[in-house]
Structures are given as structure tokens and as C-alpha cells.
PDB file of C-alpha atoms in Angstrom:
ATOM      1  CA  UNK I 257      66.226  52.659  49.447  1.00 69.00           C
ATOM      2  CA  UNK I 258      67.708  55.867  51.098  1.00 69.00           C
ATOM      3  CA  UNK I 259      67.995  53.694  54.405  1.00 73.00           C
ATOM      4  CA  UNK I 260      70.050  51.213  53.047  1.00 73.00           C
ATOM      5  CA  UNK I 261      72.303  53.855  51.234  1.00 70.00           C
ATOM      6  CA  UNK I 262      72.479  55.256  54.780  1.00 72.00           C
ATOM      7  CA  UNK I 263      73.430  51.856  56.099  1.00 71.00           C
ATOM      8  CA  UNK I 264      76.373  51.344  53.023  1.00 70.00           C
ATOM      9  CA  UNK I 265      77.463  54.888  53.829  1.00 70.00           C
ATOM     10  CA  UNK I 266      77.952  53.922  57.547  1.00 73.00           C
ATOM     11  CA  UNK I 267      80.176  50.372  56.917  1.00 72.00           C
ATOM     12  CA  UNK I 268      82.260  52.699  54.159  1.00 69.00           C
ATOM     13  CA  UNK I 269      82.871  55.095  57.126  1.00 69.00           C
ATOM     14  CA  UNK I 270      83.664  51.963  59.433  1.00 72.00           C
ATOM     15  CA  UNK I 271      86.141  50.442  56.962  1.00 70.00           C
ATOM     16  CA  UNK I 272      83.590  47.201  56.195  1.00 70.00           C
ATOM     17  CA  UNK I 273      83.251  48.260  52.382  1.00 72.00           C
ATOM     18  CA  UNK I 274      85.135  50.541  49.816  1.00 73.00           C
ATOM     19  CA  UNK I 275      84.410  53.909  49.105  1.00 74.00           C
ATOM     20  CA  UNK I 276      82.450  52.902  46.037  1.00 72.00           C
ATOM     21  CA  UNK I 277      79.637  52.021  48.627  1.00 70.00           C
ATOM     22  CA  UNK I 278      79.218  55.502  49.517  1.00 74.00           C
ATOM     23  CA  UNK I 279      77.927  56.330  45.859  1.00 72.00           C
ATOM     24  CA  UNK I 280      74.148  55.902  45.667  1.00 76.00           C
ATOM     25  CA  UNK I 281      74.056  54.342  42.374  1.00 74.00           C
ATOM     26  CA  UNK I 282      76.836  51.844  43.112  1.00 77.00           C
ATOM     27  CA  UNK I 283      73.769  50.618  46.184  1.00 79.00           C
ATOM     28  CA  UNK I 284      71.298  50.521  43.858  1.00 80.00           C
ATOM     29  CA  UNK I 285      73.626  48.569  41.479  1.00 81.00           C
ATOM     30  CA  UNK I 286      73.918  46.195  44.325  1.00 82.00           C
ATOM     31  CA  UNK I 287      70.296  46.034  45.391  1.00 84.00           C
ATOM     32  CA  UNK I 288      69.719  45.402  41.762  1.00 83.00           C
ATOM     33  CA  UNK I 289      71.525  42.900  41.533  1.00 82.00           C
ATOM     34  CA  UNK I 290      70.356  40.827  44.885  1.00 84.00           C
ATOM     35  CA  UNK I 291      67.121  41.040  43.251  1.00 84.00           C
ATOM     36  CA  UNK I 292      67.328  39.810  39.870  1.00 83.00           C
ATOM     37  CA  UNK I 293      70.353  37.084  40.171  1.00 83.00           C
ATOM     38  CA  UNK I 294      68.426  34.944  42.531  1.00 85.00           C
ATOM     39  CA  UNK I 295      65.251  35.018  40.213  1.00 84.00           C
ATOM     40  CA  UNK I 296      66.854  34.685  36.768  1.00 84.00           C
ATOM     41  CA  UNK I 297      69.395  31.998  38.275  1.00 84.00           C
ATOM     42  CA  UNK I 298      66.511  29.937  39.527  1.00 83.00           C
ATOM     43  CA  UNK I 299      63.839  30.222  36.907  1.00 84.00           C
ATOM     44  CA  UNK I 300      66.685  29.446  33.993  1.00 83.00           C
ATOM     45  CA  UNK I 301      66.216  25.911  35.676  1.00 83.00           C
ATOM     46  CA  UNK I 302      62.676  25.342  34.481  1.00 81.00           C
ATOM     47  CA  UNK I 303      63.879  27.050  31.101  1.00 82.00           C
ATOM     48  CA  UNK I 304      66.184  24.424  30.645  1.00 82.00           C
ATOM     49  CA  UNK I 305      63.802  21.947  31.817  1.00 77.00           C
ATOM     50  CA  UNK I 306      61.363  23.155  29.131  1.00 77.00           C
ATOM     51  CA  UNK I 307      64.132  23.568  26.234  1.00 76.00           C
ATOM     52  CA  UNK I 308      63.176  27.544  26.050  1.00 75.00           C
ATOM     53  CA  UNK I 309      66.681  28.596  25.291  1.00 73.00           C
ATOM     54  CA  UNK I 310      66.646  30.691  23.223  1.00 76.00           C
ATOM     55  CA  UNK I 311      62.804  32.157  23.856  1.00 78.00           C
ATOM     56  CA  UNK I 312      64.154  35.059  26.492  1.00 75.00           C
ATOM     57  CA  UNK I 313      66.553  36.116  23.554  1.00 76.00           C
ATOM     58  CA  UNK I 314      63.452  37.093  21.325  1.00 80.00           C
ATOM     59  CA  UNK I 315      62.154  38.644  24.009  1.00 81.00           C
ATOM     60  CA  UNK I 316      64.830  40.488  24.964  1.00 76.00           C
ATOM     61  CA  UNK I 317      65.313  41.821  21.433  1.00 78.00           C
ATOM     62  CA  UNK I 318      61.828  42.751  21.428  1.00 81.00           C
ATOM     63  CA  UNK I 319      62.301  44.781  23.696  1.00 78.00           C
ATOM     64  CA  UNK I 320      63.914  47.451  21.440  1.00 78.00           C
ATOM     65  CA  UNK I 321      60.236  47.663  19.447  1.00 82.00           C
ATOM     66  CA  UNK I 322      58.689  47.533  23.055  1.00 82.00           C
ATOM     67  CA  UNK I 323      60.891  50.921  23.565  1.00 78.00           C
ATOM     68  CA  UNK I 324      60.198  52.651  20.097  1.00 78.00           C
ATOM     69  CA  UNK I 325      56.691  52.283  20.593  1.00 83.00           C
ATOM     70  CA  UNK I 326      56.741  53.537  24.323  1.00 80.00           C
ATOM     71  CA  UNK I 327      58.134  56.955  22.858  1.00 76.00           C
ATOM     72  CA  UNK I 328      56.109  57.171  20.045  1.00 80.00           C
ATOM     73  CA  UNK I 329      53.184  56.837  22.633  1.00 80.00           C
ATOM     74  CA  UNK I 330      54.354  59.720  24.404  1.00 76.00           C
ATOM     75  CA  UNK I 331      55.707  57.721  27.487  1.00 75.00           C
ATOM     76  CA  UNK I 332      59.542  58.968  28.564  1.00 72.00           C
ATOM     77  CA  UNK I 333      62.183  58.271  26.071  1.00 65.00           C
ATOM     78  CA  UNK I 334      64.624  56.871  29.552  1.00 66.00           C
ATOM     79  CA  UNK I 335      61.721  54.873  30.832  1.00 69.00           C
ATOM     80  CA  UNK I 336      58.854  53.639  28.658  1.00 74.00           C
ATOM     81  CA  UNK I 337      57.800  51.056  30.874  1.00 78.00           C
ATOM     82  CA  UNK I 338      54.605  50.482  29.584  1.00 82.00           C
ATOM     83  CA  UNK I 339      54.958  50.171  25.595  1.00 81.00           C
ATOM     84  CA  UNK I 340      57.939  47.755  26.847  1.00 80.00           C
ATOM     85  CA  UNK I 341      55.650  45.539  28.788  1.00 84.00           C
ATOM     86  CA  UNK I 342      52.613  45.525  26.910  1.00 85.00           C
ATOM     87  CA  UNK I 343      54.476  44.928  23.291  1.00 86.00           C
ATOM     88  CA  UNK I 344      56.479  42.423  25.288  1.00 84.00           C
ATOM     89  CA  UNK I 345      54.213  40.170  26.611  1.00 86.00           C
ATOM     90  CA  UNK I 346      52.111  40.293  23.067  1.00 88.00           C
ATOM     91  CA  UNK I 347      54.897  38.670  21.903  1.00 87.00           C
ATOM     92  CA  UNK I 348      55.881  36.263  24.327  1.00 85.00           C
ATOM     93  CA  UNK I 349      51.839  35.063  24.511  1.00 87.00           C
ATOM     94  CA  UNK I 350      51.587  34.941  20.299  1.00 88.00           C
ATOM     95  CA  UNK I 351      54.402  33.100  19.816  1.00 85.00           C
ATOM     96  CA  UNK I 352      53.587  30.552  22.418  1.00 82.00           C
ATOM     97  CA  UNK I 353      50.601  30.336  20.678  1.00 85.00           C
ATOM     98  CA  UNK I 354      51.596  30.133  17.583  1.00 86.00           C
ATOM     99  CA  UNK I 355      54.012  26.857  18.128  1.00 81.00           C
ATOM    100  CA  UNK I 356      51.133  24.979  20.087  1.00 78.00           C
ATOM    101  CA  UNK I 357      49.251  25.813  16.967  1.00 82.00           C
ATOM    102  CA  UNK I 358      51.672  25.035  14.172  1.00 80.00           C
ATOM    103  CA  UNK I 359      54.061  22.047  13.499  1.00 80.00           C
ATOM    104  CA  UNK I 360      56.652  24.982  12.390  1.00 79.00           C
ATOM    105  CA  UNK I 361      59.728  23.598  14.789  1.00 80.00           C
ATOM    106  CA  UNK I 362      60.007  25.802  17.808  1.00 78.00           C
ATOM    107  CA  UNK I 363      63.809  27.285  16.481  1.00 77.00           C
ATOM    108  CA  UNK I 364      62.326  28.059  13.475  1.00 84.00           C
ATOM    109  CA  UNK I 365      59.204  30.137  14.646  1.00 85.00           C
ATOM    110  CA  UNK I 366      61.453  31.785  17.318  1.00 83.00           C
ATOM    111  CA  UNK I 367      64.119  33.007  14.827  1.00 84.00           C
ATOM    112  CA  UNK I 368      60.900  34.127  12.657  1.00 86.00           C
ATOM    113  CA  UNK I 369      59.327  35.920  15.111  1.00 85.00           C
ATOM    114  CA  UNK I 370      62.976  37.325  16.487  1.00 83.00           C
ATOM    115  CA  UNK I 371      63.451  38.854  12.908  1.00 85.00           C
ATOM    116  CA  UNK I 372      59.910  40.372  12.650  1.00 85.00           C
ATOM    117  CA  UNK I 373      61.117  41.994  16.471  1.00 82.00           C
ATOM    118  CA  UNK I 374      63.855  43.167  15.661  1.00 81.00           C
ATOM    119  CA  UNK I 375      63.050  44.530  11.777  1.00 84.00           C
ATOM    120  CA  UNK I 376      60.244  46.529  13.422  1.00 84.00           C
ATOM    121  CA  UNK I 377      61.565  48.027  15.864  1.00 78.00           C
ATOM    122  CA  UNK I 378      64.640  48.936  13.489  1.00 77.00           C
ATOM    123  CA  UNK I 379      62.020  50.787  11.561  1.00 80.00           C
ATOM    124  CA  UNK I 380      60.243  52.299  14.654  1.00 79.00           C
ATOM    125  CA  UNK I 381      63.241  53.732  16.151  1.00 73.00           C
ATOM    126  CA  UNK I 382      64.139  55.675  12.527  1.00 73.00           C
ATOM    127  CA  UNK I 383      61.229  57.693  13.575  1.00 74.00           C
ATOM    128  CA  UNK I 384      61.925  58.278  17.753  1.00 72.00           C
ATOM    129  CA  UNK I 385      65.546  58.778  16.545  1.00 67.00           C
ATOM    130  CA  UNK I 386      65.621  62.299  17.106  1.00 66.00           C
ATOM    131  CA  UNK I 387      63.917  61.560  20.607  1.00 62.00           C
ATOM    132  CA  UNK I 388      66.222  59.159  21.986  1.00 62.00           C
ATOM    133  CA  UNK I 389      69.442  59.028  23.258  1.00 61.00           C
ATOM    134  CA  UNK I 390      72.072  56.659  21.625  1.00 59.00           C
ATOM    135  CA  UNK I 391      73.415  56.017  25.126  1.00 60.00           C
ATOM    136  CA  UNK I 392      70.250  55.104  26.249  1.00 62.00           C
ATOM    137  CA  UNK I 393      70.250  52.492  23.462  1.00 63.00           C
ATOM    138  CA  UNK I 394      73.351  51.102  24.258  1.00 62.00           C
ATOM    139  CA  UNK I 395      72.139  50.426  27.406  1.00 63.00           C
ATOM    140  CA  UNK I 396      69.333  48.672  26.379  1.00 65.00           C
ATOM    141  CA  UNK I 397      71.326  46.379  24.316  1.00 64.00           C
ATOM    142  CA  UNK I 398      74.077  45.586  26.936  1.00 64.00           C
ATOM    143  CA  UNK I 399      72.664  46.571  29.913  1.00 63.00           C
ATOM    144  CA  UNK I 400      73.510  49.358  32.970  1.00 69.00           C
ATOM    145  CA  UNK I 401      73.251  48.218  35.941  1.00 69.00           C
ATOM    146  CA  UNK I 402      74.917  51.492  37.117  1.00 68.00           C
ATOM    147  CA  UNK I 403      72.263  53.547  36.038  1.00 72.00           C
ATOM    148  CA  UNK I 404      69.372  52.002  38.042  1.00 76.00           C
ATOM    149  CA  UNK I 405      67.363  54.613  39.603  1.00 76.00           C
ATOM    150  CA  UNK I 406      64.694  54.003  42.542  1.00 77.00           C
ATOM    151  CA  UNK I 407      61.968  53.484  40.596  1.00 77.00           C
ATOM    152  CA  UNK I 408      63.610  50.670  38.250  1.00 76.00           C
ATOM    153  CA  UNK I 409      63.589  48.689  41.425  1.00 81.00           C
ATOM    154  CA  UNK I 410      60.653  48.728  42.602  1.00 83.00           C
ATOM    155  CA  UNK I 411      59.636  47.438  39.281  1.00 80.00           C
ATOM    156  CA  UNK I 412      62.223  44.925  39.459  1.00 81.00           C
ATOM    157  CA  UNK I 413      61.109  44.656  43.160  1.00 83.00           C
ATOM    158  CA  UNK I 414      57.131  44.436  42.559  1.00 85.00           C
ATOM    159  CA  UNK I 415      58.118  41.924  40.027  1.00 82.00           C
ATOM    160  CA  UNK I 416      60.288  39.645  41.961  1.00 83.00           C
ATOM    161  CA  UNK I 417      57.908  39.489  44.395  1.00 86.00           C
ATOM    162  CA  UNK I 418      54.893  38.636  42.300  1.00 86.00           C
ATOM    163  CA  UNK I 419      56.591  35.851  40.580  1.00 84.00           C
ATOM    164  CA  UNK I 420      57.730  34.345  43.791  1.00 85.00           C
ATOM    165  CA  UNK I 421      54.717  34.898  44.970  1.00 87.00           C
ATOM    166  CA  UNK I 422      53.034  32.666  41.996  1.00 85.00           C
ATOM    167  CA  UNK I 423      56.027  30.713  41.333  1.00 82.00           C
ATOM    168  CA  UNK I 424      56.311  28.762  44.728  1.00 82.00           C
ATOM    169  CA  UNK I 425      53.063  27.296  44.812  1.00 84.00           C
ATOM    170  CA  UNK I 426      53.436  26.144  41.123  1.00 82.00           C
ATOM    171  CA  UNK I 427      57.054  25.404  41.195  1.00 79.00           C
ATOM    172  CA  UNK I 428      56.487  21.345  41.252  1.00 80.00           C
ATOM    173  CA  UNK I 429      53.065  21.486  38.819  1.00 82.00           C
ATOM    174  CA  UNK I 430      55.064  24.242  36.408  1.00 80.00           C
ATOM    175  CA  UNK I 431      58.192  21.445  36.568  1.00 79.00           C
ATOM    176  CA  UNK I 432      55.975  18.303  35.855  1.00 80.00           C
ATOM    177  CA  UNK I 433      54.445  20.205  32.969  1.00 80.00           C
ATOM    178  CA  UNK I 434      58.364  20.830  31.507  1.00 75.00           C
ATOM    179  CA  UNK I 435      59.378  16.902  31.736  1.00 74.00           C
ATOM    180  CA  UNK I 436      56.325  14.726  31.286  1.00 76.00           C
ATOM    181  CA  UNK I 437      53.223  16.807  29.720  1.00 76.00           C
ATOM    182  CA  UNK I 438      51.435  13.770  29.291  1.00 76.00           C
ATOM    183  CA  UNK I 439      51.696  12.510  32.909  1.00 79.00           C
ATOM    184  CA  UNK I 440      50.845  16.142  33.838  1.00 77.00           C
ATOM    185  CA  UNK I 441      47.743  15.504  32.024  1.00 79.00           C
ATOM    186  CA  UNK I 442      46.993  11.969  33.614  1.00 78.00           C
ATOM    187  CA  UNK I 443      47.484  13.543  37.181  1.00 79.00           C
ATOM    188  CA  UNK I 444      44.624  16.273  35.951  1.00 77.00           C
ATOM    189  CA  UNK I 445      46.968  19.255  35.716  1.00 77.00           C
ATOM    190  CA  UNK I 446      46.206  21.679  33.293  1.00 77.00           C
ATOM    191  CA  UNK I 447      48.935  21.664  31.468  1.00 78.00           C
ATOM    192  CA  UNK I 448      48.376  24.836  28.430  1.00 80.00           C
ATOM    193  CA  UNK I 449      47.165  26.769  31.790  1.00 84.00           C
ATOM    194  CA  UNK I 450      50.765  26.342  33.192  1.00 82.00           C
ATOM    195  CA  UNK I 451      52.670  26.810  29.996  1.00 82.00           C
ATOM    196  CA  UNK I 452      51.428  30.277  29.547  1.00 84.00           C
ATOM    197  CA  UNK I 453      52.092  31.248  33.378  1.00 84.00           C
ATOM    198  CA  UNK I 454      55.397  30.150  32.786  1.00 83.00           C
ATOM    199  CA  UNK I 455      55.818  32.062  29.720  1.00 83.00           C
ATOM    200  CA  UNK I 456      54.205  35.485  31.479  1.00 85.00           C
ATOM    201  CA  UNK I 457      56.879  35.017  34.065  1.00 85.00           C
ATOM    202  CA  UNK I 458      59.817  34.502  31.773  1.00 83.00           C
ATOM    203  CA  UNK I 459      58.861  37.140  29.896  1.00 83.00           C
ATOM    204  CA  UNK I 460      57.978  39.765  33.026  1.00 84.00           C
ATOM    205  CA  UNK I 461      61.551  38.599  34.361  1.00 83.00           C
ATOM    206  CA  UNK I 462      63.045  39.522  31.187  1.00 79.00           C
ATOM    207  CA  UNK I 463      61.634  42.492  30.791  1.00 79.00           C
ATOM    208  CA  UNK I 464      62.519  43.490  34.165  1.00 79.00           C
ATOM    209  CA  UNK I 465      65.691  42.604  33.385  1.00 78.00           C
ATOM    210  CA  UNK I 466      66.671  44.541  30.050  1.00 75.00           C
ATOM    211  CA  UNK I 467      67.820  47.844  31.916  1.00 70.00           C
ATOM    212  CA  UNK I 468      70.416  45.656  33.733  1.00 72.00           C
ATOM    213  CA  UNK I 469      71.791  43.143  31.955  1.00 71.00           C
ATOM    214  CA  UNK I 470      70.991  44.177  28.505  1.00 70.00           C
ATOM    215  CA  UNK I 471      68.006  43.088  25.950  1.00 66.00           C
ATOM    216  CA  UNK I 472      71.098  40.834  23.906  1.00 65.00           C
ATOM    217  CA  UNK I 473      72.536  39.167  27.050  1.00 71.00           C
ATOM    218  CA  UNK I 474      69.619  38.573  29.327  1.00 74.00           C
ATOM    219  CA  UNK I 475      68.685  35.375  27.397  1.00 74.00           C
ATOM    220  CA  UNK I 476      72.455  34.278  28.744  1.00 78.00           C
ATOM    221  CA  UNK I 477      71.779  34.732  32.593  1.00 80.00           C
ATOM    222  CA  UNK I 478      68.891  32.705  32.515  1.00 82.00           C
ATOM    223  CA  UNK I 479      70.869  29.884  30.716  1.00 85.00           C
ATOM    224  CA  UNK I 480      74.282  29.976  31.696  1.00 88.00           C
ATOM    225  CA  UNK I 481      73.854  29.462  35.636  1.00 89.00           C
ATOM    226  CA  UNK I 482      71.509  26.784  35.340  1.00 87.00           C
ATOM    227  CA  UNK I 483      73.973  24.707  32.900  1.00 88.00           C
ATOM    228  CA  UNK I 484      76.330  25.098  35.367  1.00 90.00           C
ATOM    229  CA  UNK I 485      74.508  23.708  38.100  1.00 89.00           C
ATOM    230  CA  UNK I 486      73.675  21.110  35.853  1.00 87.00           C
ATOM    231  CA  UNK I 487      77.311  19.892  35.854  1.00 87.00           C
ATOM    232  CA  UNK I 488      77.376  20.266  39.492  1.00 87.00           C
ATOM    233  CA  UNK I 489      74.210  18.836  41.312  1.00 84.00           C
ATOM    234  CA  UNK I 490      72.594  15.729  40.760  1.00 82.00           C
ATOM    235  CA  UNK I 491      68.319  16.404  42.195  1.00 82.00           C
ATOM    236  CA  UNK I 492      65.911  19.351  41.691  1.00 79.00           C
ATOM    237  CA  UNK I 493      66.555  21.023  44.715  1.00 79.00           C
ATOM    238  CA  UNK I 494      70.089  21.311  44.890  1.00 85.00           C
ATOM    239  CA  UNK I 495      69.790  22.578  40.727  1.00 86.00           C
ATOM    240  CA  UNK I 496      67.778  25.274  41.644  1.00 86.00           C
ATOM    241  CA  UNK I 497      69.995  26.722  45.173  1.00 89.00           C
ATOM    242  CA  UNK I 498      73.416  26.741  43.112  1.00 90.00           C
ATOM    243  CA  UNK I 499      71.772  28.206  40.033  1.00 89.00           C
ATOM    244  CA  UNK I 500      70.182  31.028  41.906  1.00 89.00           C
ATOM    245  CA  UNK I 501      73.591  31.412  43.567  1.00 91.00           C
ATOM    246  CA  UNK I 502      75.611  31.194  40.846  1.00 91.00           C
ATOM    247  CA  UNK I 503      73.591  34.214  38.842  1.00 89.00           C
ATOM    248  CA  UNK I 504      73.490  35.834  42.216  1.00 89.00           C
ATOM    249  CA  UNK I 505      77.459  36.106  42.566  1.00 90.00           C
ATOM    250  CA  UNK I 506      77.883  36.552  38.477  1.00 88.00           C
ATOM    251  CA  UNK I 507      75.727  39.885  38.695  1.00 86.00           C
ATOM    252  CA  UNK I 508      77.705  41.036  42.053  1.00 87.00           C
ATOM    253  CA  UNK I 509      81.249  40.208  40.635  1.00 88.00           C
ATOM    254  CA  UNK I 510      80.523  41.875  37.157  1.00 85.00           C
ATOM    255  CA  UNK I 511      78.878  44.562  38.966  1.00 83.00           C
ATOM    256  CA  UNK I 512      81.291  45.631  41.241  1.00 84.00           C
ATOM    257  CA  UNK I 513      84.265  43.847  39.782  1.00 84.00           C
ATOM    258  CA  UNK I 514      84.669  46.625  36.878  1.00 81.00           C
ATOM    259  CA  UNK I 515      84.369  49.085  38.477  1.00 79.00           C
ATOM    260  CA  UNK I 516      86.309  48.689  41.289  1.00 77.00           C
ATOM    261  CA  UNK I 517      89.402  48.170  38.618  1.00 78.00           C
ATOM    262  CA  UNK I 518      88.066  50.512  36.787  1.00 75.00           C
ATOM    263  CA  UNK I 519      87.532  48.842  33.285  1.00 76.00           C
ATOM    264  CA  UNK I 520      85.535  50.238  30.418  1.00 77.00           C
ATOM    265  CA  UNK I 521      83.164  46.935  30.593  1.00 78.00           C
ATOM    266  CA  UNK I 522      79.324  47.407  30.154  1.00 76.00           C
ATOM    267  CA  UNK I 523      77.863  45.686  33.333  1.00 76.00           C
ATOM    268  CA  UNK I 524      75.675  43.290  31.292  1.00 76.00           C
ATOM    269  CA  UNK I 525      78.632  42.004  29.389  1.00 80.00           C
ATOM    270  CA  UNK I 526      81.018  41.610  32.779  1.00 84.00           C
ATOM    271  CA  UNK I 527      77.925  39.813  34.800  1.00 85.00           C
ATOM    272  CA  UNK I 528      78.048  37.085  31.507  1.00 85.00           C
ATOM    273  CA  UNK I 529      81.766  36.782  31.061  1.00 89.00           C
ATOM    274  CA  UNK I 530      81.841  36.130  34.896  1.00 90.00           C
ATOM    275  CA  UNK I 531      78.918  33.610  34.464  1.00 90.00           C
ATOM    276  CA  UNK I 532      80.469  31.930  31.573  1.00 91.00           C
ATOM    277  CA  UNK I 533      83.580  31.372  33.588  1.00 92.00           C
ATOM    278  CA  UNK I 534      81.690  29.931  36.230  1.00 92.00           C
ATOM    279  CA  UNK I 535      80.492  27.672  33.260  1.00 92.00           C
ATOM    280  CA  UNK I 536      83.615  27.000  31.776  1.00 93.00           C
ATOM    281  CA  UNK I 537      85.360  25.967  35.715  1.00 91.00           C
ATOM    282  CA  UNK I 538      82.600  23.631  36.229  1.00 90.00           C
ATOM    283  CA  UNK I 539      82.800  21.701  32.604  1.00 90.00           C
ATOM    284  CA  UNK I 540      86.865  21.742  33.104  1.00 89.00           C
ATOM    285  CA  UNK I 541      85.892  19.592  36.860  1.00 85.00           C
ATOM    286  CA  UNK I 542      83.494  17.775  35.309  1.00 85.00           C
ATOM    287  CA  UNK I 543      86.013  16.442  32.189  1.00 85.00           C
ATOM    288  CA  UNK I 544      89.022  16.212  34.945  1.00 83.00           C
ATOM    289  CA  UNK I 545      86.662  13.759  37.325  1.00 79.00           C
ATOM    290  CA  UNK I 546      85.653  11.363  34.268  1.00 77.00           C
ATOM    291  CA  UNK I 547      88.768  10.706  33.017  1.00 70.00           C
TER     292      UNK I 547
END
């Protein structure tokens, strides 16, 4: 990281970028940002694909038990990496299995388990109050991506990586899986197998994602780019390029965007309203071309 800050500090002394750049948390804002738009843009695809909408939300909000327990653990009250993942991906993995195991409908067991989240950790955090920060749970909620230190990206870094690295050779299998289970099946894919990677990657993206975008709108990035592509692309591969774009510029404009005019705008909230706008242009074309 410190060699690219030294390369951002260089163009700001050559007149290529604006004195922001020569902050080092405004470069890590931007690294941050290069790193999770791509993957959230172009996994909210197969979300879509798989109607999952609104299963990075619970996730997201679990997030805040994830936390509580973290601290009460003894783990860093600004970083409790570990009680986050662990607790998360509990969750994530139960309530997967619960709906292939119930004929509860999957909105139902998702605003269920969403409740139980978020009424536990409510409870937790009465007891870490005194231990945490109520900045630090703002930012949680609605996301800092100015507050990104070194080590949140190699997190975000490891992780990007090892979901690529999983994700490209199970991109079509994962996709089949989402559309036609049963032709999945035929064609001897294992189809639960694939189901659960995809939910281990969702929620390892999400989680990833909290300290950026914010546990209540990181559900939103993963949804909002790929409906706009949608509306703009007609085959698989062209969905998944302007998707990962799309997120990709959302996070850079709401990053820098704000700050650069200097508006009181948590970065989690600018990166959606930017993404929703995105949305909103492409459904105004869309409605102007039919008629």
C-alpha cells in the first residue's frame, strides 16, 4: 500500500489528481473501492439469477451480533474480525439450510431469521456498550469507506482473490444451478454442493464489505448494479462486465464525490444514491425506447 500512496502523492504533485490524493486514507478509500465494486457488481448477477435479494441484507444485519460477540470474546472493539466471520457464516449456512429443509417460503424464513439477528445482537451490544464506540457503530450500519486502514484490505484483498479464485472455474456450473436446478442435476452437477459455495461467497463478500458500505446498504450494491445491467444488456457476458462496472464507478463517485464537495454524506449511503441513479437513468432509457 505505501507504494501506491507514494505513486498518488507523485500525480498530486504533477497536477494529474487533486490534493485529496495526497491523504493516505483518501488511497485506501480508493483501493477499497477498486476491490470490492468489481466483485459485488459481478456476483449481484448470480444473486439475481438465484432470487437471493434480500439474503445479503440478513447478513449484513447480522453482522452487528457478529460484532457484539467479537468484543465480548475479547477481540478489538474497531476490528473483531473473527466473531464477525464466524457468527456470519453460521448464519448464512443455517439458514440455507433451513429453507432446503422447510417449505417455510424463502421471504418468510429470511425476515425470521433477520429478526432473531438483529434482536440478539440488540441485546449483545447492551452489554459491550460501555466498550464500543457509537461512531464505530455508525459505521457499521452505513459504512466508512474513509476509515479503511491497511489491514481491512488485505482482508478485503485475500478475499477478493479467493473468491475469484473459486468463482471463475464455477462461474457457468454456479449459473446453471441458479436457472435450471433440475437440468443441473441431469448434466450430473451437484447442485446442494454449489448452492452452499455460492452462499459462503455471498456471505464472505458481505462481510468483507460491512466496514465500507455499511451492514444496512451492502445488500443494495449487490442488487442495484446488476438490475441495471439488466435493463441494459441482453446475454450473460455482457450482464456481468456492466454490472461489475457499474458498482465499480458507484463506489468511486460516492467515494470521492463527497468529499471532494465536501458534503456530510456517509460513504455507504453516497456509493447507493449514486448506484440508484445509475438505476433510475437506465429504467428512464428503457421506458423512452418502448414507447
Amino acid at each position: 500500500m505505501e507504494s501506491i500512496r507514494q505513486l498518488a502523492l507523485s500525480c498530486v504533485e504533477a497536477g494529474w489528481l487533486s490534493e485529496s490524493f495526497s491523504y493516505a486514507f483518501v488511497v485506501n478509500a480508493v483501493v477499497a473501492a477498486l476491490l470490492v465494486g468489481p466483485l459485488l457488481g459481478g456476483l449481484g448477477t448470480l444473486v439475481i439469477a438465484k432470487r437471493l435479494a434480500f439474503f445479503s441484507e440478513a447478513v449484513g444485519h447480522a453482522a452487528l451480533t457478529g460484532i457484539a460477540l467479537g468484543v465480548l470474546l475479547g477481540e478489538p472493539p474497531e476490528n473483531p474480525i473473527i466473531g464477525l466471520f464466524c457468527f456470519c457464516m453460521v448464519f448464512a449456512l443455517l439458514l440455507h439450510f433451513v429453507r432446503n429443509r422447510t417449505n417455510v417460503p424463502y421471504d418468510t424464513l429470511v425476515g425470521v431469521f433477520l429478526a432473531l439477528a438483529l434482536a440478539v445482537g440488540a441485546a449483545l451490544l447492551m452489554y459491550v456498550a460501555r466498550k464500543i464506540n457509537i461512531h464505530m457503530l455508525e459505521n457499521v450500519l452505513f459504512g466508512s469507506i474513509l476509515t479503511v486502514t491497511d489491514q481491512d484490505i488485505m482482508i478485503l484483498g485475500l478475499s477478493c482473490l479467493l473468491i475469484i479464485l473459486v468463482l471463475i472455474p464455477t462461474f457457468n456450473r454456479i449459473l446453471l444451478t441458479c436457472i435450471s436446478p433440475d437440468i443441473a442435476r441431469v448434466r450430473g452437477h451437484v447442485t446442494h454442493f454449489y448452492d452452499y459455495l455460492f452462499v459462503m461467497m455471498i456471505t464472505l463478500v458481505t462481510i468483507a464489505s460491512v466496514k465500507i458500505i455499511g451492514a444496512v446498504l451492502v445488500g443494495a450494491l449487490l442488487l442495484i448494479p446488476g438490475a441495471t445491467a439488466r435493463l441494459l444488456t441482453k446475454n450473460m457476458g455482457d450482464f456481468v462486465l456492466v454490472s461489475a462496472l457499474l458498482a465499480t464507478v458507484s463506489c468511486l463517485v460516492g467515494t470521492i464525490l463527497p468529499m471532494e464537495l465536501e458534503l456530510p454524506v456517509p460513504s455507504g449511503a453516497a456509493i447507493i444514491i449514486v448506484s440508484a441513479f445509475f438505476f433510475l437513468v437506465a429504467t428512464s432509457y428503457r421506458i423512452v425506447r418502448k414507447s
